CSV table of C-alpha atoms in Angstrom, one decimal:
chain,number,residue,atom,x,y,z
G,1,MET,CA,7.4,33.2,-95.2
G,2,ALA,CA,10.7,32.2,-93.7
G,3,GLN,CA,12.5,35.3,-92.5
G,4,GLN,CA,16.0,34.6,-91.1
G,5,ARG,CA,17.8,32.2,-88.9
G,6,ALA,CA,18.5,33.2,-85.3
G,7,THR,CA,19.8,30.7,-82.8
G,8,ASN,CA,18.3,27.4,-84.0
G,9,ILE,CA,14.9,28.8,-85.1
G,10,THR,CA,13.6,29.6,-88.6
G,11,TRP,CA,11.4,32.6,-87.9
G,12,HIS,CA,8.0,32.7,-89.6
G,13,GLU,CA,5.3,35.3,-89.5
G,14,GLY,CA,1.6,34.7,-90.1
G,15,HIS,CA,-0.7,32.1,-88.8
G,16,VAL,CA,0.3,28.5,-88.1
G,17,GLU,CA,-1.9,26.1,-90.2
G,18,ARG,CA,-4.3,23.8,-88.3
G,19,GLN,CA,-2.7,20.9,-90.0
G,20,GLN,CA,0.7,21.6,-88.3
G,21,ARG,CA,-0.9,21.5,-84.9
G,22,GLU,CA,-2.8,18.3,-85.8
G,23,GLY,CA,0.4,16.8,-87.0
G,24,LEU,CA,2.1,17.5,-83.6
G,25,LEU,CA,-0.9,16.0,-81.8
G,26,LYS,CA,-1.4,13.1,-84.2
G,27,GLN,CA,-5.1,13.6,-84.2
G,28,ARG,CA,-7.7,15.9,-85.9
G,29,GLY,CA,-9.5,18.7,-84.2
G,30,ALA,CA,-13.2,18.1,-83.9
G,31,THR,CA,-16.3,18.9,-81.9
G,32,ILE,CA,-18.3,16.1,-80.4
G,33,TRP,CA,-21.6,17.7,-79.4
G,34,PHE,CA,-23.5,15.7,-76.8
G,35,THR,CA,-27.2,16.7,-76.6
G,36,GLY,CA,-30.0,15.2,-74.5
G,37,LEU,CA,-32.3,15.8,-71.5
G,38,SER,CA,-31.0,16.6,-68.0
G,39,GLY,CA,-29.9,13.4,-66.4
G,40,CYS,CA,-29.5,11.5,-69.6
G,41,GLY,CA,-25.8,10.9,-69.0
G,42,LYS,CA,-24.1,13.3,-71.3
G,43,SER,CA,-21.4,14.5,-69.0
G,44,THR,CA,-20.6,11.0,-67.6
G,45,ILE,CA,-20.1,9.7,-71.1
G,46,ALA,CA,-18.1,12.7,-72.2
G,47,TYR,CA,-15.7,12.5,-69.3
G,48,THR,CA,-15.3,8.8,-69.7
G,49,VAL,CA,-14.4,9.3,-73.4
G,50,GLU,CA,-12.0,12.1,-72.3
G,51,HIS,CA,-10.2,9.8,-69.9
G,52,ALA,CA,-9.9,7.1,-72.5
G,53,LEU,CA,-8.6,9.5,-75.1
G,54,VAL,CA,-6.0,11.0,-72.8
G,55,GLU,CA,-4.8,7.5,-71.7
G,56,ARG,CA,-4.2,6.8,-75.4
G,57,GLY,CA,-2.2,10.0,-75.7
G,58,HIS,CA,-4.8,12.2,-77.3
G,59,LEU,CA,-5.6,15.7,-76.2
G,60,ALA,CA,-9.3,16.0,-75.3
G,61,TYR,CA,-11.3,18.5,-73.3
G,62,VAL,CA,-14.9,18.7,-72.1
G,63,LEU,CA,-16.9,22.0,-72.1
G,64,ASP,CA,-19.9,21.7,-69.7
G,65,GLY,CA,-22.0,23.6,-67.4
G,66,ASP,CA,-19.4,23.6,-64.7
G,67,ASN,CA,-16.7,25.4,-66.7
G,68,ILE,CA,-19.0,27.5,-68.9
G,69,ARG,CA,-22.0,28.6,-66.8
G,70,HIS,CA,-19.7,29.9,-64.0
G,71,GLY,CA,-17.4,31.6,-66.4
G,72,LEU,CA,-17.9,32.6,-70.0
G,73,ASN,CA,-21.7,32.5,-69.8
G,74,LYS,CA,-22.3,33.6,-66.3
G,75,ASN,CA,-24.2,36.6,-67.5
G,76,LEU,CA,-26.8,34.5,-69.3
G,77,GLY,CA,-30.1,33.1,-67.9
G,78,PHE,CA,-32.5,30.4,-69.1
G,79,SER,CA,-34.9,32.3,-71.4
G,80,PRO,CA,-35.1,31.1,-75.0
G,81,GLU,CA,-32.9,34.1,-76.1
G,82,ASP,CA,-30.3,33.4,-73.5
G,83,ARG,CA,-30.3,29.7,-74.2
G,84,THR,CA,-29.7,30.5,-77.8
G,85,GLU,CA,-26.8,32.9,-77.0
G,86,ASN,CA,-25.5,30.3,-74.5
G,87,ILE,CA,-25.2,27.6,-77.2
G,88,ARG,CA,-23.9,30.1,-79.8
G,89,ARG,CA,-21.0,31.1,-77.6
G,90,ILE,CA,-20.2,27.5,-76.7
G,91,GLY,CA,-20.3,26.6,-80.4
G,92,GLU,CA,-17.8,29.4,-81.2
G,93,VAL,CA,-15.5,28.4,-78.4
G,94,ALA,CA,-15.7,24.7,-79.5
G,95,LYS,CA,-14.8,25.8,-83.0
G,96,LEU,CA,-11.7,27.6,-81.7
G,97,PHE,CA,-10.7,24.5,-79.6
G,98,ALA,CA,-11.2,22.2,-82.6
G,99,ASP,CA,-9.1,24.6,-84.7
G,100,THR,CA,-6.4,24.2,-82.1
G,101,GLY,CA,-6.5,20.4,-82.8
G,102,VAL,CA,-8.3,19.4,-79.6
G,103,VAL,CA,-10.9,16.7,-79.6
G,104,THR,CA,-13.5,18.9,-78.0
G,105,MET,CA,-16.6,17.5,-76.3
G,106,THR,CA,-19.5,19.6,-75.2
G,107,SER,CA,-22.1,18.5,-72.7
G,108,PHE,CA,-25.2,20.7,-72.8
G,109,ILE,CA,-28.9,19.9,-73.0
G,110,SER,CA,-29.0,22.3,-76.1
G,111,PRO,CA,-32.7,21.6,-76.6
G,112,TYR,CA,-33.3,23.7,-79.7
G,113,ARG,CA,-32.6,22.2,-83.1
G,114,ALA,CA,-32.0,25.6,-84.7
G,115,ASP,CA,-29.3,26.3,-82.1
G,116,ARG,CA,-27.5,23.0,-82.8
G,117,ASP,CA,-27.8,23.6,-86.5
G,118,LEU,CA,-26.2,27.0,-86.1
G,119,VAL,CA,-23.3,25.5,-84.3
G,120,ARG,CA,-23.0,22.8,-87.0
G,121,LYS,CA,-22.9,25.5,-89.6
G,122,ILE,CA,-20.1,27.4,-87.7
G,123,HIS,CA,-18.1,24.3,-87.9
G,124,GLU,CA,-18.9,23.5,-91.5
G,125,ASP,CA,-17.9,27.0,-92.5
G,126,ALA,CA,-14.5,26.4,-90.8
G,127,LYS,CA,-14.2,23.0,-92.4
G,128,LEU,CA,-14.1,21.3,-89.0
G,129,PRO,CA,-15.8,18.0,-88.1
G,130,PHE,CA,-19.0,18.4,-86.1
G,131,ILE,CA,-20.3,15.3,-84.6
G,132,GLU,CA,-23.7,15.5,-82.9
G,133,VAL,CA,-24.3,12.7,-80.4
G,134,TYR,CA,-27.8,12.3,-79.2
G,135,VAL,CA,-28.0,10.7,-75.8
G,136,ASN,CA,-31.5,9.3,-76.0
G,137,VAL,CA,-33.3,8.5,-72.8
G,138,PRO,CA,-37.1,8.9,-72.3
G,139,VAL,CA,-38.0,11.8,-70.1
G,140,GLU,CA,-39.8,9.3,-67.7
G,141,VAL,CA,-36.5,7.5,-67.2
G,142,CYS,CA,-34.6,10.7,-66.6
G,143,GLU,CA,-37.2,11.8,-64.1
G,144,THR,CA,-37.0,8.5,-62.3
G,145,ARG,CA,-33.2,8.7,-62.0
G,146,ASP,CA,-33.2,12.5,-61.3
G,147,PRO,CA,-29.6,12.5,-59.9
G,148,LYS,CA,-29.6,16.1,-59.0
G,149,GLY,CA,-33.3,16.3,-57.8
G,150,LEU,CA,-34.0,18.8,-60.6
G,151,TYR,CA,-37.1,17.1,-62.0
G,152,LYS,CA,-38.6,17.1,-58.6
G,153,LYS,CA,-38.0,20.8,-58.3
G,154,ALA,CA,-39.4,21.4,-61.8
G,155,ARG,CA,-42.6,19.4,-61.0
G,156,ALA,CA,-42.9,21.5,-57.8
G,157,GLY,CA,-42.6,24.7,-59.9
G,158,GLU,CA,-39.4,25.7,-58.2
G,159,ILE,CA,-37.5,25.6,-61.6
G,160,LYS,CA,-39.2,27.4,-64.5
G,161,GLU,CA,-38.7,26.4,-68.1
G,162,PHE,CA,-37.2,23.0,-67.4
G,163,THR,CA,-36.5,21.0,-70.5
G,164,GLY,CA,-38.7,18.0,-70.9
G,165,ILE,CA,-41.2,19.2,-68.2
G,166,SER,CA,-42.1,22.9,-68.9
G,167,ALA,CA,-39.8,23.6,-71.9
G,168,PRO,CA,-39.4,21.7,-75.1
G,169,TYR,CA,-36.6,19.3,-76.2
G,170,GLU,CA,-36.3,19.0,-79.9
G,171,GLU,CA,-34.8,15.6,-80.9
G,172,PRO,CA,-32.0,15.7,-83.4
G,173,HIS,CA,-32.9,14.7,-87.0
G,174,LYS,CA,-29.4,14.2,-88.2
G,175,ALA,CA,-27.2,13.1,-85.3
G,176,GLU,CA,-24.1,11.4,-86.4
G,177,LEU,CA,-24.4,9.0,-83.4
G,178,THR,CA,-27.3,8.1,-81.1
G,179,LEU,CA,-26.6,6.5,-77.8
G,180,ASN,CA,-29.7,4.9,-76.2
G,181,ASN,CA,-28.7,5.1,-72.6
G,182,VAL,CA,-31.1,2.5,-71.2
G,183,ASP,CA,-29.8,-0.9,-70.0
G,184,VAL,CA,-26.3,-0.1,-71.3
G,185,THR,CA,-23.1,0.7,-69.4
G,186,VAL,CA,-21.2,4.0,-69.7
G,187,GLN,CA,-18.2,2.1,-70.9
G,188,GLU,CA,-20.2,0.6,-73.8
G,189,MET,CA,-21.4,4.0,-74.9
G,190,ALA,CA,-17.9,5.5,-74.5
G,191,GLN,CA,-16.5,2.7,-76.7
G,192,GLN,CA,-19.1,3.4,-79.3
G,193,THR,CA,-18.1,7.0,-79.3
G,194,LEU,CA,-14.4,6.1,-79.6
G,195,ASP,CA,-15.1,3.7,-82.4
G,196,TYR,CA,-16.9,6.4,-84.3
G,197,LEU,CA,-14.0,8.9,-83.8
G,198,ALA,CA,-11.5,6.3,-85.1
G,199,GLN,CA,-13.8,5.5,-88.1
G,200,ARG,CA,-13.8,9.3,-88.9
G,201,ASP,CA,-10.0,9.4,-88.6
G,202,ILE,CA,-10.2,11.9,-85.8
G,203,VAL,CA,-8.1,9.7,-83.4
G,204,ARG,CA,-6.1,6.5,-83.8
G,205,ALA,CA,-8.1,3.2,-83.8
P,1,MET,CA,-12.2,6.1,-60.0
P,2,ALA,CA,-11.1,3.1,-62.1
P,3,GLN,CA,-14.2,1.1,-63.1
P,4,GLN,CA,-13.4,-1.9,-65.1
P,5,ARG,CA,-11.2,-3.1,-67.9
P,6,ALA,CA,-12.7,-3.4,-71.4
P,7,THR,CA,-10.5,-4.1,-74.4
P,8,ASN,CA,-7.2,-2.4,-73.4
P,9,ILE,CA,-8.7,0.6,-71.6
P,10,THR,CA,-9.0,1.3,-67.9
P,11,TRP,CA,-12.2,3.2,-67.7
P,12,HIS,CA,-12.4,6.3,-65.5
P,13,GLU,CA,-15.2,8.7,-64.8
P,14,GLY,CA,-14.8,12.3,-63.7
P,15,HIS,CA,-12.5,15.0,-65.0
P,16,VAL,CA,-9.1,14.5,-66.4
P,17,GLU,CA,-6.6,16.6,-64.3
P,18,ARG,CA,-4.9,19.4,-66.1
P,19,GLN,CA,-1.5,17.9,-65.1
P,20,GLN,CA,-2.3,14.8,-67.2
P,21,ARG,CA,-2.8,16.9,-70.4
P,22,GLU,CA,0.3,19.0,-69.6
P,23,GLY,CA,2.3,15.8,-69.2
P,24,LEU,CA,1.2,14.6,-72.7
P,25,LEU,CA,2.1,18.0,-74.2
P,26,LYS,CA,5.3,18.4,-72.2
P,27,GLN,CA,4.4,22.0,-71.5
P,28,ARG,CA,2.3,24.0,-69.1
P,29,GLY,CA,-0.9,25.7,-70.0
P,30,ALA,CA,-0.6,29.5,-69.8
P,31,THR,CA,-2.1,32.7,-71.1
P,32,ILE,CA,0.3,35.3,-72.7
P,33,TRP,CA,-1.8,38.5,-72.8
P,34,PHE,CA,-0.3,41.0,-75.3
P,35,THR,CA,-1.6,44.5,-74.8
P,36,GLY,CA,-0.8,47.8,-76.6
P,37,LEU,CA,-2.0,50.3,-79.1
P,38,SER,CA,-3.3,49.6,-82.5
P,39,GLY,CA,-0.4,49.0,-84.8
P,40,CYS,CA,2.1,48.4,-82.0
P,41,GLY,CA,2.9,44.9,-83.3
P,42,LYS,CA,1.0,42.6,-80.9
P,43,SER,CA,-0.3,40.2,-83.5
P,44,THR,CA,3.0,40.0,-85.5
P,45,ILE,CA,4.9,39.1,-82.4
P,46,ALA,CA,2.3,36.7,-81.2
P,47,TYR,CA,2.2,34.8,-84.5
P,48,THR,CA,6.0,34.7,-84.7
P,49,VAL,CA,6.1,33.2,-81.2
P,50,GLU,CA,3.4,30.7,-82.2
P,51,HIS,CA,5.4,29.6,-85.2
P,52,ALA,CA,8.6,29.2,-83.1
P,53,LEU,CA,6.7,27.2,-80.4
P,54,VAL,CA,5.0,24.8,-82.9
P,55,GLU,CA,8.4,24.3,-84.6
P,56,ARG,CA,9.7,23.2,-81.2
P,57,GLY,CA,6.8,20.8,-80.8
P,58,HIS,CA,4.7,22.9,-78.5
P,59,LEU,CA,1.0,23.4,-78.9
P,60,ALA,CA,0.2,27.1,-79.1
P,61,TYR,CA,-2.7,29.2,-80.3
P,62,VAL,CA,-3.4,32.8,-80.9
P,63,LEU,CA,-6.7,34.5,-80.1
P,64,ASP,CA,-7.1,37.8,-81.9
P,65,GLY,CA,-9.6,40.1,-83.6
P,66,ASP,CA,-9.8,37.9,-86.7
P,67,ASN,CA,-11.0,34.8,-84.9
P,68,ILE,CA,-12.9,36.5,-82.0
P,69,ARG,CA,-14.6,39.6,-83.4
P,70,HIS,CA,-16.1,37.7,-86.3
P,71,GLY,CA,-17.2,34.8,-84.1
P,72,LEU,CA,-17.7,34.7,-80.3
P,73,ASN,CA,-17.9,38.4,-79.9
P,74,LYS,CA,-19.5,39.5,-83.1
P,75,ASN,CA,-22.5,40.8,-81.1
P,76,LEU,CA,-20.4,43.3,-79.3
P,77,GLY,CA,-19.4,46.9,-80.4
P,78,PHE,CA,-16.8,49.3,-79.1
P,79,SER,CA,-18.5,51.1,-76.3
P,80,PRO,CA,-16.7,50.9,-72.9
P,81,GLU,CA,-19.3,48.3,-71.7
P,82,ASP,CA,-18.9,46.2,-74.8
P,83,ARG,CA,-15.1,46.5,-74.7
P,84,THR,CA,-15.2,45.2,-71.1
P,85,GLU,CA,-17.5,42.3,-72.0
P,86,ASN,CA,-15.2,41.6,-75.1
P,87,ILE,CA,-12.2,41.3,-72.9
P,88,ARG,CA,-14.0,39.3,-70.2
P,89,ARG,CA,-15.2,36.7,-72.7
P,90,ILE,CA,-11.7,36.5,-74.2
P,91,GLY,CA,-10.3,36.1,-70.8
P,92,GLU,CA,-12.7,33.2,-70.0
P,93,VAL,CA,-11.9,31.5,-73.2
P,94,ALA,CA,-8.1,31.9,-72.7
P,95,LYS,CA,-8.5,30.4,-69.2
P,96,LEU,CA,-10.2,27.3,-70.8
P,97,PHE,CA,-7.5,27.0,-73.4
P,98,ALA,CA,-4.8,27.3,-70.7
P,99,ASP,CA,-6.6,24.7,-68.7
P,100,THR,CA,-6.4,22.4,-71.7
P,101,GLY,CA,-2.6,22.8,-71.6
P,102,VAL,CA,-2.3,25.1,-74.6
P,103,VAL,CA,0.2,28.0,-74.6
P,104,THR,CA,-2.5,30.6,-75.4
P,105,MET,CA,-1.6,34.0,-76.7
P,106,THR,CA,-4.1,36.8,-77.0
P,107,SER,CA,-3.7,39.9,-79.1
P,108,PHE,CA,-6.1,42.6,-78.2
P,109,ILE,CA,-5.6,46.3,-77.5
P,110,SER,CA,-7.4,45.7,-74.1
P,111,PRO,CA,-6.9,49.4,-73.1
P,112,TYR,CA,-8.5,49.3,-69.7
P,113,ARG,CA,-6.4,48.2,-66.7
P,114,ALA,CA,-9.4,47.0,-64.8
P,115,ASP,CA,-10.4,44.7,-67.6
P,116,ARG,CA,-6.9,43.2,-67.8
P,117,ASP,CA,-6.8,42.9,-64.0
P,118,LEU,CA,-10.2,41.0,-64.1
P,119,VAL,CA,-8.7,38.5,-66.6
P,120,ARG,CA,-5.6,38.2,-64.4
P,121,LYS,CA,-7.9,37.3,-61.5
P,122,ILE,CA,-9.8,34.7,-63.5
P,123,HIS,CA,-6.5,33.0,-64.2
P,124,GLU,CA,-5.2,33.4,-60.6
P,125,ASP,CA,-8.4,31.9,-59.3
P,126,ALA,CA,-7.9,28.9,-61.6
P,127,LYS,CA,-4.2,28.7,-60.6
P,128,LEU,CA,-3.1,29.2,-64.2
P,129,PRO,CA,-0.1,31.4,-65.3
P,130,PHE,CA,-1.1,34.8,-66.6
P,131,ILE,CA,1.6,36.7,-68.4
P,132,GLU,CA,0.8,40.3,-69.4
P,133,VAL,CA,3.1,41.5,-72.2
P,134,TYR,CA,3.0,45.2,-72.8
P,135,VAL,CA,4.0,46.0,-76.4
P,136,ASN,CA,5.1,49.6,-75.7
P,137,VAL,CA,5.2,51.9,-78.7
P,138,PRO,CA,4.5,55.7,-78.5
P,139,VAL,CA,1.2,56.6,-80.1
P,140,GLU,CA,3.1,59.0,-82.4
P,141,VAL,CA,5.1,56.1,-83.8
P,142,CYS,CA,2.0,53.9,-84.2
P,143,GLU,CA,0.3,56.7,-86.0
P,144,THR,CA,3.2,57.2,-88.4
P,145,ARG,CA,3.3,53.4,-89.2
P,146,ASP,CA,-0.5,53.2,-89.4
P,147,PRO,CA,-0.4,49.8,-91.3
P,148,LYS,CA,-4.2,49.6,-91.6
P,149,GLY,CA,-4.9,53.3,-92.1
P,150,LEU,CA,-7.0,53.3,-88.9
P,151,TYR,CA,-5.3,56.3,-87.3
P,152,LYS,CA,-5.9,58.4,-90.4
P,153,LYS,CA,-9.6,57.4,-90.2
P,154,ALA,CA,-9.7,58.2,-86.5
P,155,ARG,CA,-8.2,61.6,-87.1
P,156,ALA,CA,-10.8,62.2,-89.8
P,157,GLY,CA,-13.5,61.3,-87.3
P,158,GLU,CA,-14.5,58.3,-89.3
P,159,ILE,CA,-13.8,55.9,-86.4
P,160,LYS,CA,-15.1,57.0,-83.0
P,161,GLU,CA,-13.6,56.0,-79.7
P,162,PHE,CA,-10.2,55.0,-81.2
P,163,THR,CA,-7.7,54.1,-78.6
P,164,GLY,CA,-4.9,56.6,-78.3
P,165,ILE,CA,-6.7,59.2,-80.2
P,166,SER,CA,-10.3,59.6,-78.9
P,167,ALA,CA,-10.3,56.8,-76.2
P,168,PRO,CA,-7.8,56.1,-73.5
P,169,TYR,CA,-5.1,53.5,-73.2
P,170,GLU,CA,-4.2,52.7,-69.7
P,171,GLU,CA,-0.6,51.5,-69.5
P,172,PRO,CA,0.1,48.3,-67.5
P,173,HIS,CA,1.5,48.8,-64.0
P,174,LYS,CA,2.5,45.2,-63.5
P,175,ALA,CA,3.3,43.6,-66.9
P,176,GLU,CA,5.4,40.5,-66.6
P,177,LEU,CA,7.2,41.6,-69.8
P,178,THR,CA,7.5,44.9,-71.6
P,179,LEU,CA,8.6,44.8,-75.2
P,180,ASN,CA,9.7,48.3,-76.5
P,181,ASN,CA,8.9,47.8,-80.2
P,182,VAL,CA,11.1,50.7,-81.5
P,183,ASP,CA,14.3,49.9,-83.4
P,184,VAL,CA,14.1,46.2,-82.6
P,185,THR,CA,13.2,43.2,-84.8
P,186,VAL,CA,10.1,41.0,-84.4
P,187,GLN,CA,12.5,38.1,-84.0
P,188,GLU,CA,14.3,39.7,-81.0
P,189,MET,CA,11.0,40.4,-79.3
P,190,ALA,CA,9.7,36.9,-80.0
P,191,GLN,CA,13.0,35.5,-78.6
P,192,GLN,CA,12.5,37.6,-75.4
P,193,THR,CA,9.0,36.2,-75.1
P,194,LEU,CA,10.3,32.6,-75.6
P,195,ASP,CA,13.1,33.1,-73.1
P,196,TYR,CA,10.6,34.3,-70.6
P,197,LEU,CA,8.3,31.3,-71.1
P,198,ALA,CA,11.3,29.0,-70.7
P,199,GLN,CA,12.3,30.8,-67.5
P,200,ARG,CA,8.8,30.3,-66.1
P,201,ASP,CA,9.0,26.6,-67.1
P,202,ILE,CA,6.0,26.9,-69.4
P,203,VAL,CA,8.0,25.5,-72.3
P,204,ARG,CA,11.3,23.8,-72.8
P,205,ALA,CA,14.3,26.1,-73.0
């Protein structure tokens, strides 16, 4: 709905279409949903992909515990209900980011299949690409690595409802990409992710 | 932390700095918070500014009732507590958008000063520009316009706690910009907003 010309602008009302923003950015908005046990490497991979994308001129952003649990979701705990609401809110935010045209990566354990499927549906309803990436590392390996000492605390009973120890992790049945993070470098897994995004026409090859 | 060179990429771990994304986008991330009574013109102005920015090659996005109340905040009602949580969540999401480098506009009545001040603080803590725009229209004028027939329903008691009629609107004390939307075109108010953003070096003049 062009309205009138003032200075050098054609004024429009109403929403800007997603495709216009994607055209500016020369990429497609999408959500890359990393899921896996604590310590499996989700965030390291996501941030490595983010760096590589930004170096190639793409706009990417990572949502993770650091920027979500201390902000948007700071009023949620770790009960099953709160975990579900945690993931639901993150999914809704990721959808808005993807609608903006951003290559959005999320790095959360997100242990319940139903929660991940809900987020998938939110994206499907908005006709936005949702790419579930399962970072697959056996719990014994994660526990040996234990970079934050969380498994030790979980074994000592200092952390309740710890995924893989005292709370379930439901493996994805339909992940678009599975990264087996054992005897492989972060760079190789980041490259696999980038290749997949190029194959899906989300970013340039 | 450069790690190694694979294909043509220098691999990095850790977060991408906001300034890198802002450099790509040739703009600064910021939140433009429109506040005012129902029917005052917030969304119309915000979408007009969005269009003008995207035409100039800037990445902008509007958060409003349509994309928030049916998604992220669909589990909230209109009690004072829920209104506060509604605005808090929107503020946290706007902060993440601004951190991504997006010129983020929000269009919500946001009637309570304390709620808006909380959102301002969230942005100040993250060293992100927060620009409160008060769209100032007397309630009598909004009620006469009543584009959605909401004032009529509020008068008939069909909508409880309706801002300006049966619930308070607390005027901003420190809005960065006030748009008096009476006898002025949407284009003029959009231009005022664009001029202000250029003056603050958020977008190109």
